[in-house]
XYZ file of C-alpha atoms in Angstrom:
731
model
C 99.329 94.362 203.466
C 97.520 92.123 205.896
C 93.750 92.040 206.242
C 92.085 91.593 209.645
C 88.396 90.763 209.431
C 86.085 92.759 211.649
C 83.301 95.283 211.688
C 83.914 98.628 210.049
C 82.560 100.461 213.086
C 85.220 98.766 215.220
C 87.940 100.429 213.175
C 86.172 103.765 213.539
C 85.887 103.236 217.285
C 89.611 102.507 217.581
C 90.437 105.796 215.926
C 87.929 107.589 218.144
C 89.104 106.292 221.501
C 92.821 105.915 220.883
C 93.423 109.540 221.731
C 91.837 109.044 225.135
C 94.465 106.532 226.218
C 97.348 107.738 228.363
C 100.703 108.901 227.188
C 102.379 110.392 224.162
C 105.900 109.617 223.007
C 108.383 110.548 225.708
C 111.573 112.550 225.246
C 114.924 110.929 226.186
C 115.376 110.699 229.944
C 111.701 111.343 230.769
C 109.048 109.254 232.559
C 105.237 109.331 232.576
C 102.843 107.796 235.094
C 99.142 107.201 234.402
C 96.820 105.726 237.061
C 93.254 104.650 237.815
C 91.583 104.168 241.201
C 89.153 101.235 241.278
C 85.934 101.261 243.251
C 87.541 98.940 245.829
C 90.323 101.484 246.441
C 93.043 99.640 244.466
C 95.119 101.967 242.342
C 96.497 100.656 239.056
C 99.269 102.355 237.063
C 101.059 102.364 233.713
C 104.611 103.745 233.724
C 106.585 104.765 230.619
C 110.381 105.098 230.908
C 112.855 106.298 228.290
C 116.622 106.364 228.896
C 118.825 109.371 228.179
C 120.315 109.603 224.695
C 123.793 108.001 224.445
C 126.033 107.122 221.457
C 125.196 103.895 219.641
C 127.619 101.067 218.864
C 129.730 101.362 215.725
C 129.576 97.768 214.492
C 126.641 95.350 214.597
C 125.982 91.680 213.905
C 122.446 91.330 212.551
C 120.592 88.097 211.790
C 117.742 88.613 209.316
C 115.026 85.922 209.328
C 112.725 86.023 206.288
C 109.466 84.088 206.502
C 109.112 81.950 203.324
C 105.997 79.971 204.240
C 103.113 79.421 201.832
C 101.210 82.454 203.158
C 103.960 84.863 202.100
C 103.241 85.041 198.377
C 102.492 87.740 195.834
C 102.358 91.243 197.253
C 103.339 90.045 200.755
C 106.521 88.431 199.461
C 107.324 91.493 197.333
C 106.900 93.724 200.388
C 109.199 91.612 202.581
C 111.887 91.407 199.869
C 111.701 95.150 199.219
C 112.047 95.850 202.948
C 115.026 93.455 203.079
C 116.796 95.230 200.197
C 116.296 98.632 201.834
C 117.425 97.242 205.205
C 120.725 95.998 203.706
C 121.258 99.321 201.934
C 120.783 101.196 205.224
C 123.502 99.326 207.134
C 127.055 100.623 207.545
C 130.461 99.334 206.493
C 131.200 97.954 209.965
C 127.977 95.903 210.080
C 127.708 92.182 209.306
C 124.564 90.263 208.332
C 123.507 86.619 208.303
C 120.417 85.708 206.242
C 118.052 82.874 207.236
C 114.987 81.588 205.347
C 112.342 80.221 207.718
C 109.289 78.080 207.064
C 108.935 74.531 208.355
C 112.737 74.511 208.406
C 115.345 77.218 208.992
C 118.069 77.442 206.333
C 121.137 79.669 206.586
C 121.624 81.309 203.185
C 124.961 82.979 203.992
C 128.210 81.365 205.219
C 128.070 83.081 208.596
C 128.087 86.865 208.941
C 128.968 88.696 205.714
C 129.034 92.233 204.403
C 125.513 93.531 203.625
C 126.590 94.579 200.126
C 129.183 91.897 199.359
C 129.081 89.061 196.804
C 128.155 86.486 199.475
C 125.011 88.470 200.326
C 124.134 88.874 196.627
C 124.382 85.087 196.189
C 122.185 84.590 199.276
C 119.567 87.000 197.910
C 119.479 85.045 194.653
C 118.869 81.848 196.644
C 116.088 83.612 198.557
C 114.419 84.793 195.335
C 114.533 81.240 193.937
C 113.119 79.721 197.136
C 109.475 78.708 196.703
C 107.061 79.839 199.480
C 105.844 76.499 200.845
C 104.641 74.939 204.094
C 103.854 76.442 207.486
C 106.215 78.230 209.888
C 108.085 76.815 212.862
C 108.802 80.078 214.669
C 110.653 78.421 217.550
C 113.086 76.678 215.175
C 113.665 79.930 213.271
C 114.408 81.908 216.438
C 116.600 79.166 217.923
C 118.624 79.021 214.695
C 119.064 82.793 214.791
C 120.113 82.737 218.466
C 122.698 80.002 217.802
C 124.207 82.164 215.036
C 125.614 84.643 217.581
C 128.692 82.637 218.560
C 131.509 85.121 217.884
C 130.329 88.689 218.407
C 132.644 90.018 221.104
C 132.452 93.806 221.302
C 129.723 94.037 218.656
C 126.075 94.976 219.168
C 123.522 92.377 218.072
C 120.007 92.371 216.655
C 117.503 89.951 215.139
C 115.302 91.267 212.329
C 112.213 89.186 211.527
C 110.128 89.740 208.378
C 106.911 87.718 208.310
C 103.602 86.908 209.973
C 104.854 85.823 213.381
C 102.559 82.792 213.406
C 103.881 79.316 214.258
C 101.388 76.859 212.808
C 104.019 74.127 212.417
C 104.860 74.337 216.147
C 102.326 76.075 218.392
C 104.085 78.097 221.083
C 102.616 77.905 224.580
C 103.267 80.577 227.175
C 106.204 78.616 228.607
C 107.934 78.392 225.201
C 107.385 82.083 224.557
C 109.029 82.901 227.889
C 111.941 80.541 227.132
C 112.566 82.170 223.766
C 112.451 85.660 225.271
C 114.854 84.590 228.045
C 117.306 83.124 225.522
C 117.243 86.311 223.487
C 117.779 88.501 226.554
C 120.663 86.307 227.765
C 122.332 86.743 224.367
C 121.563 90.503 224.390
C 119.605 90.221 221.117
C 116.613 92.565 220.559
C 113.895 91.472 218.115
C 113.105 93.968 215.344
C 109.881 92.675 213.745
C 108.197 93.695 210.490
C 104.696 92.174 210.526
C 103.739 91.342 206.931
C 101.330 88.680 205.707
C 97.638 87.828 205.513
C 97.413 86.572 209.132
C 99.957 88.425 211.243
C 100.228 87.581 214.940
C 100.793 91.011 216.451
C 100.473 89.619 219.963
C 103.394 87.202 219.487
C 105.645 89.687 217.674
C 104.707 92.471 220.071
C 105.609 90.365 223.107
C 108.997 89.354 221.642
C 109.768 92.978 220.759
C 108.685 94.283 224.184
C 110.470 91.561 226.181
C 113.793 91.897 224.298
C 113.994 95.660 223.817
C 112.969 95.534 220.179
C 110.603 97.300 217.808
C 107.426 96.223 216.010
C 106.388 97.698 212.646
C 103.267 96.714 210.703
C 103.150 96.529 206.913
C 99.640 98.014 207.012
C 101.021 101.207 208.578
C 104.634 101.214 207.306
C 104.920 100.836 203.505
C 107.644 98.577 202.152
C 109.522 101.461 200.519
C 110.220 102.988 203.930
C 110.205 99.940 206.187
C 113.785 98.888 205.408
C 115.216 102.219 206.523
C 113.159 102.047 209.741
C 114.378 98.488 210.431
C 118.019 99.458 209.806
C 117.785 102.395 212.206
C 116.043 100.235 214.821
C 118.669 97.482 214.510
C 121.461 100.000 215.158
C 119.757 101.903 218.015
C 121.331 101.333 221.454
C 119.608 98.904 223.858
C 120.109 98.875 227.635
C 119.802 95.541 229.466
C 118.631 95.717 233.114
C 120.971 94.528 235.860
C 119.400 96.104 238.953
C 116.245 98.219 239.331
C 115.181 99.916 242.563
C 111.397 100.390 242.666
C 110.148 102.747 245.388
C 107.987 101.287 248.144
C 104.650 102.573 246.747
C 105.084 100.316 243.708
C 103.392 97.318 245.298
C 103.328 95.187 242.132
C 105.211 95.667 238.831
C 104.456 93.690 235.658
C 106.141 92.149 233.830
C 108.095 90.748 236.722
C 111.325 90.825 234.702
C 112.053 94.458 233.863
C 112.100 94.848 230.076
C 115.190 96.286 228.331
C 115.158 99.965 227.441
C 115.736 101.532 224.037
C 116.988 104.976 223.121
C 114.405 105.438 220.335
C 111.234 104.634 222.308
C 109.854 104.328 225.825
C 109.301 101.021 227.670
C 106.083 100.349 229.606
C 105.389 98.501 232.865
C 102.069 98.007 234.688
C 101.028 97.180 238.204
C 99.509 98.287 241.478
C 100.478 101.582 243.117
C 100.037 102.983 246.614
C 100.118 106.726 246.487
C 100.428 109.191 243.642
C 104.028 110.395 243.893
C 106.183 112.000 242.720
C 108.799 109.202 242.865
C 112.434 108.610 241.990
C 113.487 105.403 240.229
C 117.112 104.306 240.027
C 118.431 101.456 237.876
C 121.648 99.970 236.510
C 121.759 98.850 232.904
C 124.319 97.294 230.588
C 124.633 99.415 227.438
C 126.979 99.924 224.464
C 129.433 101.797 226.714
C 129.334 99.186 229.493
C 127.521 99.469 232.810
C 125.448 102.660 233.134
C 123.277 104.066 235.923
C 120.041 105.890 235.138
C 117.556 107.706 237.346
C 114.113 109.138 236.601
C 112.097 111.719 238.511
C 108.596 110.364 237.962
C 105.998 113.152 238.182
C 102.783 112.876 240.144
C 100.435 110.217 238.764
C 97.721 111.344 236.366
C 94.675 109.596 237.899
C 91.766 109.542 235.422
C 88.652 107.430 234.933
C 89.662 107.015 231.279
C 92.444 104.744 232.547
C 89.940 102.198 233.870
C 91.219 99.650 231.338
C 94.382 99.295 233.468
C 92.489 97.260 236.080
C 91.389 94.683 233.542
C 94.800 94.665 231.791
C 96.699 94.073 235.042
C 94.279 91.303 236.068
C 94.725 89.665 232.661
C 98.550 89.484 232.734
C 98.978 88.877 236.481
C 98.553 85.109 236.078
C 101.537 84.836 233.704
C 103.733 87.415 235.403
C 103.652 89.581 232.288
C 104.576 86.834 229.805
C 102.763 87.478 226.543
C 102.199 91.167 227.288
C 102.728 92.965 223.927
C 103.276 96.474 225.314
C 106.116 97.719 223.120
C 105.635 101.439 223.823
C 103.009 104.012 224.807
C 101.368 103.653 221.401
C 100.571 99.983 222.064
C 99.210 101.020 225.466
C 96.801 103.283 223.593
C 95.718 100.333 221.465
C 95.152 98.262 224.616
C 92.941 101.035 225.964
C 91.063 101.185 222.675
C 90.497 97.430 222.569
C 89.116 97.485 226.109
C 86.725 100.326 225.236
C 85.699 98.522 222.069
C 84.934 95.419 224.128
C 82.663 97.441 226.413
C 80.942 99.052 223.419
C 80.324 95.676 221.779
C 78.889 94.208 224.989
C 76.668 97.280 225.372
C 75.392 96.890 221.809
C 74.527 93.230 222.456
C 72.857 94.180 225.730
C 70.737 96.786 223.935
C 69.653 94.230 221.323
C 68.725 91.773 224.088
C 66.769 94.518 225.828
C 64.920 95.325 222.620
C 64.116 91.624 222.126
C 62.682 91.312 225.668
C 65.578 89.207 227.036
C 66.021 91.379 230.130
C 68.183 88.999 232.178
C 70.802 88.620 229.443
C 70.635 92.351 228.794
C 71.451 93.017 232.462
C 74.274 90.430 232.429
C 75.879 91.885 229.268
C 75.570 95.459 230.544
C 77.245 94.507 233.842
C 80.059 92.812 231.905
C 80.544 96.025 229.884
C 80.674 98.062 233.102
C 83.269 95.643 234.502
C 85.496 96.494 231.534
C 84.809 100.245 231.555
C 83.022 101.585 234.655
C 82.760 105.030 233.032
C 80.754 103.847 230.017
C 77.408 105.710 230.395
C 75.593 103.760 227.662
C 76.258 100.509 229.540
C 75.025 102.091 232.767
C 71.801 103.199 231.071
C 71.113 99.767 229.587
C 71.842 98.117 232.966
C 69.388 100.450 234.683
C 66.650 99.758 232.102
C 67.174 95.995 232.372
C 67.084 96.176 236.180
C 63.779 98.039 236.021
C 62.241 95.377 233.789
C 63.380 92.553 236.037
C 62.399 94.344 239.343
C 59.321 92.919 241.207
C 55.985 94.836 240.895
C 54.830 97.190 243.693
C 52.501 95.588 246.361
C 48.782 96.113 245.929
C 47.441 99.170 247.690
C 50.837 100.778 248.032
C 50.547 104.545 248.028
C 51.497 106.269 244.854
C 54.159 108.954 244.840
C 52.893 112.486 245.180
C 52.858 114.715 242.197
C 52.658 113.666 238.578
C 52.631 110.004 237.781
C 55.976 108.273 237.401
C 55.084 107.027 233.959
C 54.261 110.513 232.786
C 57.398 112.012 234.258
C 59.630 109.205 233.014
C 60.929 108.396 236.514
C 60.866 104.583 236.204
C 63.864 103.873 238.427
C 63.455 104.977 242.037
C 67.043 104.031 242.830
C 68.705 106.275 240.246
C 68.303 108.928 237.577
C 65.781 108.709 234.786
C 66.627 106.484 231.812
C 65.241 106.565 228.298
C 62.142 104.548 227.537
C 62.456 101.167 225.907
C 61.251 102.458 222.555
C 63.876 105.217 222.425
C 66.651 102.717 223.218
C 65.533 100.425 220.410
C 65.373 103.409 218.118
C 68.909 104.273 219.174
C 70.085 100.775 218.254
C 68.336 101.052 214.911
C 69.957 104.409 214.297
C 73.339 102.892 215.112
C 72.654 100.108 212.628
C 71.670 102.634 209.974
C 74.855 104.599 210.592
C 76.810 101.346 210.415
C 75.219 100.478 207.074
C 76.084 103.930 205.742
C 79.664 103.570 206.909
C 80.009 100.135 205.327
C 78.477 101.371 202.076
C 80.844 104.337 202.009
C 83.779 102.034 202.758
C 82.810 99.716 199.895
C 82.413 102.586 197.452
C 85.709 104.157 198.530
C 87.485 100.813 198.146
C 86.050 100.377 194.643
C 87.024 103.917 193.620
C 90.536 103.562 195.037
C 90.868 100.223 193.247
C 89.928 101.813 189.926
C 92.647 104.427 190.442
C 95.230 101.716 191.109
C 94.188 99.358 188.312
C 96.837 100.626 185.916
C 99.684 100.015 188.401
C 98.734 96.942 190.460
C 95.680 95.068 189.127
C 96.528 91.867 191.037
C 96.514 93.750 194.333
C 93.202 95.426 193.483
C 91.596 92.071 192.647
C 92.868 90.631 195.919
C 91.499 93.597 197.906
C 88.105 93.304 196.219
C 87.910 89.582 196.977
C 88.714 90.235 200.626
C 86.049 92.967 200.686
C 83.498 90.561 199.177
C 84.270 87.966 201.870
C 84.065 90.589 204.623
C 80.605 91.679 203.461
C 79.438 88.092 203.698
C 80.554 87.907 207.336
C 78.828 91.113 208.544
C 75.609 90.168 210.341
C 74.544 93.796 210.806
C 73.774 94.220 207.093
C 70.344 93.355 205.826
C 69.976 90.865 202.985
C 69.054 93.590 200.474
C 71.957 95.867 201.388
C 74.407 92.956 201.425
C 73.258 91.751 197.998
C 73.485 95.267 196.566
C 76.993 95.850 197.905
C 78.176 92.407 196.818
C 76.839 93.083 193.324
C 78.849 96.317 193.189
C 81.983 94.500 194.308
C 81.419 91.690 191.790
C 81.018 94.242 188.989
C 84.241 95.908 190.088
C 85.926 92.491 190.117
C 84.835 91.812 186.546
C 86.121 95.221 185.480
C 89.433 94.620 187.271
C 89.824 91.190 185.647
C 89.189 92.649 182.188
C 91.618 95.488 182.864
C 94.214 92.996 184.090
C 93.918 91.039 180.835
C 94.401 94.235 178.849
C 97.422 95.156 180.937
C 98.858 91.660 180.500
C 98.547 91.984 176.720
C 100.116 95.451 176.805
C 102.873 94.183 179.109
C 103.635 91.295 176.739
C 103.755 93.700 173.798
C 106.080 95.980 175.757
C 108.289 93.007 176.611
C 108.446 92.057 172.921
C 109.398 95.595 171.947
C 111.990 95.663 174.718
C 113.433 92.353 173.508
C 113.626 93.674 169.945
C 115.317 96.862 171.129
C 117.786 94.832 173.167
C 118.508 92.636 170.152
C 119.182 95.705 168.023
C 121.448 97.046 170.733
C 123.393 93.777 170.811
C 123.776 93.859 167.028
C 125.055 97.426 167.208
C 127.501 96.477 169.959
C 128.725 93.503 167.926
C 129.261 95.712 164.862
C 131.121 98.234 167.004
C 133.404 95.521 168.374
C 134.041 94.225 164.846
C 134.891 97.740 163.658
C 137.333 98.216 166.547
C 138.986 94.866 165.872
C 139.249 95.642 162.149
C 140.841 99.012 162.948
C 143.418 97.310 165.174
C 144.175 94.793 162.404
C 144.671 97.583 159.869
C 147.082 99.334 162.274
C 148.994 96.085 162.525
C 148.910 95.816 158.711
C 150.490 99.258 158.406
C 153.258 98.320 160.846
C 154.076 95.134 158.951
C 154.165 97.033 155.659
C 156.630 99.507 157.205
C 158.816 96.564 158.198
C 158.617 95.171 154.643
C 156.904 92.011 155.928
C 154.520 91.898 153.003
C 153.438 88.254 153.351
C 152.500 88.722 157.043
C 150.724 91.988 156.178
C 148.680 90.149 153.552
C 147.542 87.579 156.143
C 146.471 90.352 158.518
C 144.530 92.082 155.732
C 142.725 88.807 155.003
C 141.668 88.588 158.691
C 140.287 92.128 158.490
C 138.492 91.203 155.258
C 136.765 88.279 157.055
C 135.463 90.657 159.734
C 134.326 93.355 157.273
C 133.709 91.499 154.003
C 131.725 94.359 152.461
C 134.334 97.055 153.178
C 136.732 98.110 150.425
C 139.692 98.962 152.657
C 140.646 95.379 153.716
C 140.263 94.151 150.103
C 142.488 96.939 148.803
C 144.999 96.260 151.584
C 145.183 92.588 150.571
C 145.865 93.440 146.908
C 148.279 96.225 147.853
C 150.381 94.036 150.157
C 150.564 91.269 147.555
C 151.481 93.684 144.730
C 154.096 95.545 146.752
C 155.528 92.245 147.969
C 155.879 90.846 144.486
C 157.358 94.129 143.253
C 159.897 94.157 146.079
C 160.847 90.552 145.302
C 161.205 91.368 141.615
C 163.382 94.381 142.335
C 165.521 92.330 144.681
C 165.941 89.658 141.994
C 166.874 92.292 139.412
C 169.478 93.843 141.693
C 170.899 90.417 142.522
C 171.041 89.483 138.877
C 172.774 92.733 137.922
C 175.230 92.428 140.794
C 176.038 88.850 139.866
C 176.562 89.789 136.188
C 178.952 92.611 137.112
C 180.834 90.398 139.578
C 181.144 87.652 136.994
C 182.409 90.046 134.305
C 184.887 91.433 136.805
C 186.255 88.019 137.521
C 186.481 87.320 133.825
C 188.381 90.539 133.223
C 190.615 89.864 136.187
C 191.410 86.393 134.926
C 192.725 87.956 131.745
C 195.509 89.811 133.631
C 198.862 87.982 133.043
C 201.580 87.857 135.676
C 205.255 86.823 135.341
C 206.718 83.976 137.332
C 209.839 85.944 138.263
C 210.729 85.749 140.990
C 208.960 82.453 141.294
C 206.558 81.797 144.119
C 208.020 79.374 146.608
C 205.511 77.645 148.871
C 206.698 76.242 152.193
C 206.263 72.683 153.204
C 202.985 71.311 154.469
C 204.284 71.158 158.013
C 204.883 74.915 158.005
C 201.326 75.580 156.797
C 199.974 73.353 159.500
C 201.889 75.193 162.242
C 200.785 78.575 160.873
C 197.148 77.483 160.895
C 197.310 76.178 164.467
C 198.974 79.391 165.724
C 196.412 81.577 163.931
C 193.495 79.605 165.344
C 194.943 79.773 168.832
C 195.354 83.548 168.777
C 192.387 84.755 166.731
C 189.584 82.145 166.929
C 187.845 83.965 169.846
C 187.872 87.357 168.089
C 185.485 88.708 165.480
C 185.656 92.355 164.531
C 182.473 92.138 162.480
C 180.172 90.739 165.212
C 178.369 93.107 167.720
C 178.627 92.763 171.516
C 176.321 90.569 173.587
C 174.226 93.505 174.876
C 173.738 94.899 171.391
C 172.915 91.467 170.069
C 170.299 90.980 172.848
C 168.718 94.349 171.992
C 168.536 93.460 168.296
C 166.929 90.120 169.129
C 164.416 91.798 171.479
C 163.415 94.296 168.778
C 162.423 91.352 166.559
C 160.383 89.640 169.308
C 156.547 89.876 169.212
C 154.991 92.031 171.882
C 151.544 92.895 173.314
C 150.475 96.381 174.379
C 147.226 97.433 176.124
C 147.664 100.934 177.556
C 144.755 103.124 178.794
C 145.946 106.585 179.918
C 149.222 104.972 181.032
C 152.133 107.378 181.732
C 155.047 107.109 179.243
C 157.464 106.139 182.036
C 155.244 103.229 183.156
C 154.805 102.054 179.552
C 158.592 101.989 178.943
C 159.134 100.265 182.309
C 156.584 97.619 181.251
C 158.447 96.977 177.964
C 161.811 96.801 179.806
C 160.428 94.167 182.188
C 158.619 92.206 179.462
C 161.598 91.938 177.026
C 164.393 92.019 179.648
C 166.369 94.824 177.974
C 167.521 98.228 179.178
C 165.754 101.325 177.792
C 166.844 104.794 178.901
C 165.264 108.228 178.322
C 167.201 111.033 176.621
C 166.063 113.542 179.224
C 167.765 116.489 177.522
C 165.990 115.761 174.263
C 162.671 115.355 176.105
C 163.166 118.671 177.871
C 163.976 120.365 174.568
C 160.796 118.885 173.059
C 158.770 119.892 176.173
C 157.503 116.319 176.636
C 157.258 114.833 180.123
C 157.673 111.211 181.107
C 154.167 111.342 182.621
C 152.545 111.950 179.221
C 149.554 109.499 179.025
C 149.414 106.781 176.343
C 146.352 104.884 175.085
C 147.117 102.086 172.651
C 146.128 98.442 172.089
C 148.509 96.459 169.822
C 149.044 92.718 169.440
C 151.010 90.415 167.130
C 153.664 92.948 166.069
C 157.357 93.225 166.918
C 158.775 95.425 169.634
C 160.410 97.521 166.905
C 157.026 98.335 165.324
C 155.358 98.876 168.685
C 157.989 101.421 169.747
C 157.707 103.177 166.412
C 153.888 103.431 166.683
C 153.603 104.611 170.287
C 156.534 107.074 170.017
C 155.389 108.384 166.650
C 152.224 109.841 168.251
C 154.423 111.931 170.591
C 156.876 112.994 167.864
C 159.614 110.775 169.384
C 161.807 107.923 168.135
C 164.355 105.453 169.478
C 167.959 104.475 168.618
């Protein structure tokens, strides 16, 4: 993602010399020693150590710091958020995460440590997405806030994951502050897992924090966002071993950094210094790991002394003043990059020396060539330029001095009596010109490749292509090696590609808007279909309720339910017919009831009339007792029989009859029959028992599933409907 300005040939040189640097990735439990012997006899070394493989911790507390400064916008912000999502997905159930947004302030987005996939983390991610990228970054405040978050992590491994540039423009960090931050992290046993993403990443700062705390550094330029999250999750959960005591053999006269860095199981750790002797050696150390205190030992093989390791002398001299503070040697790969940068420095100084030699500035040519040799004593081009410059600045031979025997020195090309022959001045200038021509060809090819790659990616990411082309245009402006004609030609090609990309972006924006409109219309149609489906389901439930009410002869209530269904589906014939049917049947039932009542009353009246016509004799006469006797009879009858009623049911039967008339609510989805009946017993507070013999005869189990949704009907109707489907009934 990030763009580092520089000459194209520098990138090519890095790739060319990186393989010459010492060390490949070490296997667990191995060590590697590379060395270089300086002209003064001092021997410098680089030692890579990797601990044996041991089980990692089960649970981790991880603080994730996301850089939200103004620089992290567009594709950089998308990359960091994508890496964050993949990081959370790669953590385990026993892991906890705290999310912090860092710019000029540091804001905790989660209430402490939460589950990486829980609702608290989802709410924090929404806050992070809504947070505007503004201001600069105070890296010290962000790291201090993260360190203070580890207050209750007994028995849990810890890690700090940082996603951002690593710059601290709001609070510049001097060497002392960098050392203080690294010390605080080590004291808390917190490794820094850094993902460098942004337009101006500070790899030196992030690399030092990762190396000093036993962490890992990944670059967005080399690790795409779709795989970075998984890498960060694995790195955060890898075991780290914190040094307690290290025994360096006597030949290790000086070891940098002075504080031994922590070791990791997934990479080697690197130390530098001065060595007396070539080994082999044995190193013993005690570390604090996931399983407690552990002792490791390495059998270091004999040192590999090569002139290609000459960069170690300069690297050790550079970090000796700070005791190793600021040294970004994360692993052997970063040691290769250090070797490459040293070689590139010597090559650049040699190129400048050759230009000075071609321009006749012999003193500066000699000074620059000697500086290149100080960085890389094995660099033959620098030695040749130094020899040619020394010849030009050497005093002329005294008059009358005898000439050397044999062919003339000029003819033989022997211009330097103190060393081997060197190329003539003209050939050296021609060499520089050839290098410039090759450089121009490389830059031209790079520009054309960038334009072609951008055209391939226009359909997917036009904004990114436009950004890359603008950066390429600015880089061409800053390359002094290009002539005016070549620069103008290449800039014209880039500008044409920019115009094409802008036009294509506008077309894609129009197509994207059209696609969004079509998607909105499709979603609207889907919502309409879902609403119609819900209405149909509700109408079906109402019609089921209508049928139940009709079975119970509750015609007026059934008519009201049919009207509700008619409101939902006004253009459907079934609710309209149900309304008319319930009203007609209700009126007919009332009319029939009135007719029966009228006929019964007529018959009863005629009976009474006929009965009144029956005469009876008054012999023997009816003798009625006195009023006091009637009063006593009434009191005795009330006393004995007032509490008895042969026509009334018992209390339990009466409660069951009342419960059957109560309204109920049923919402069963694949519910066993036994659970459904138990639910109705609890809801209506009545006893319901199974006739197990009848169920066995009907081959129906009590675990038969039921699916039914009924509301607004009586328990009597509900039992009839749900049992009817199974061929059952109730009494």
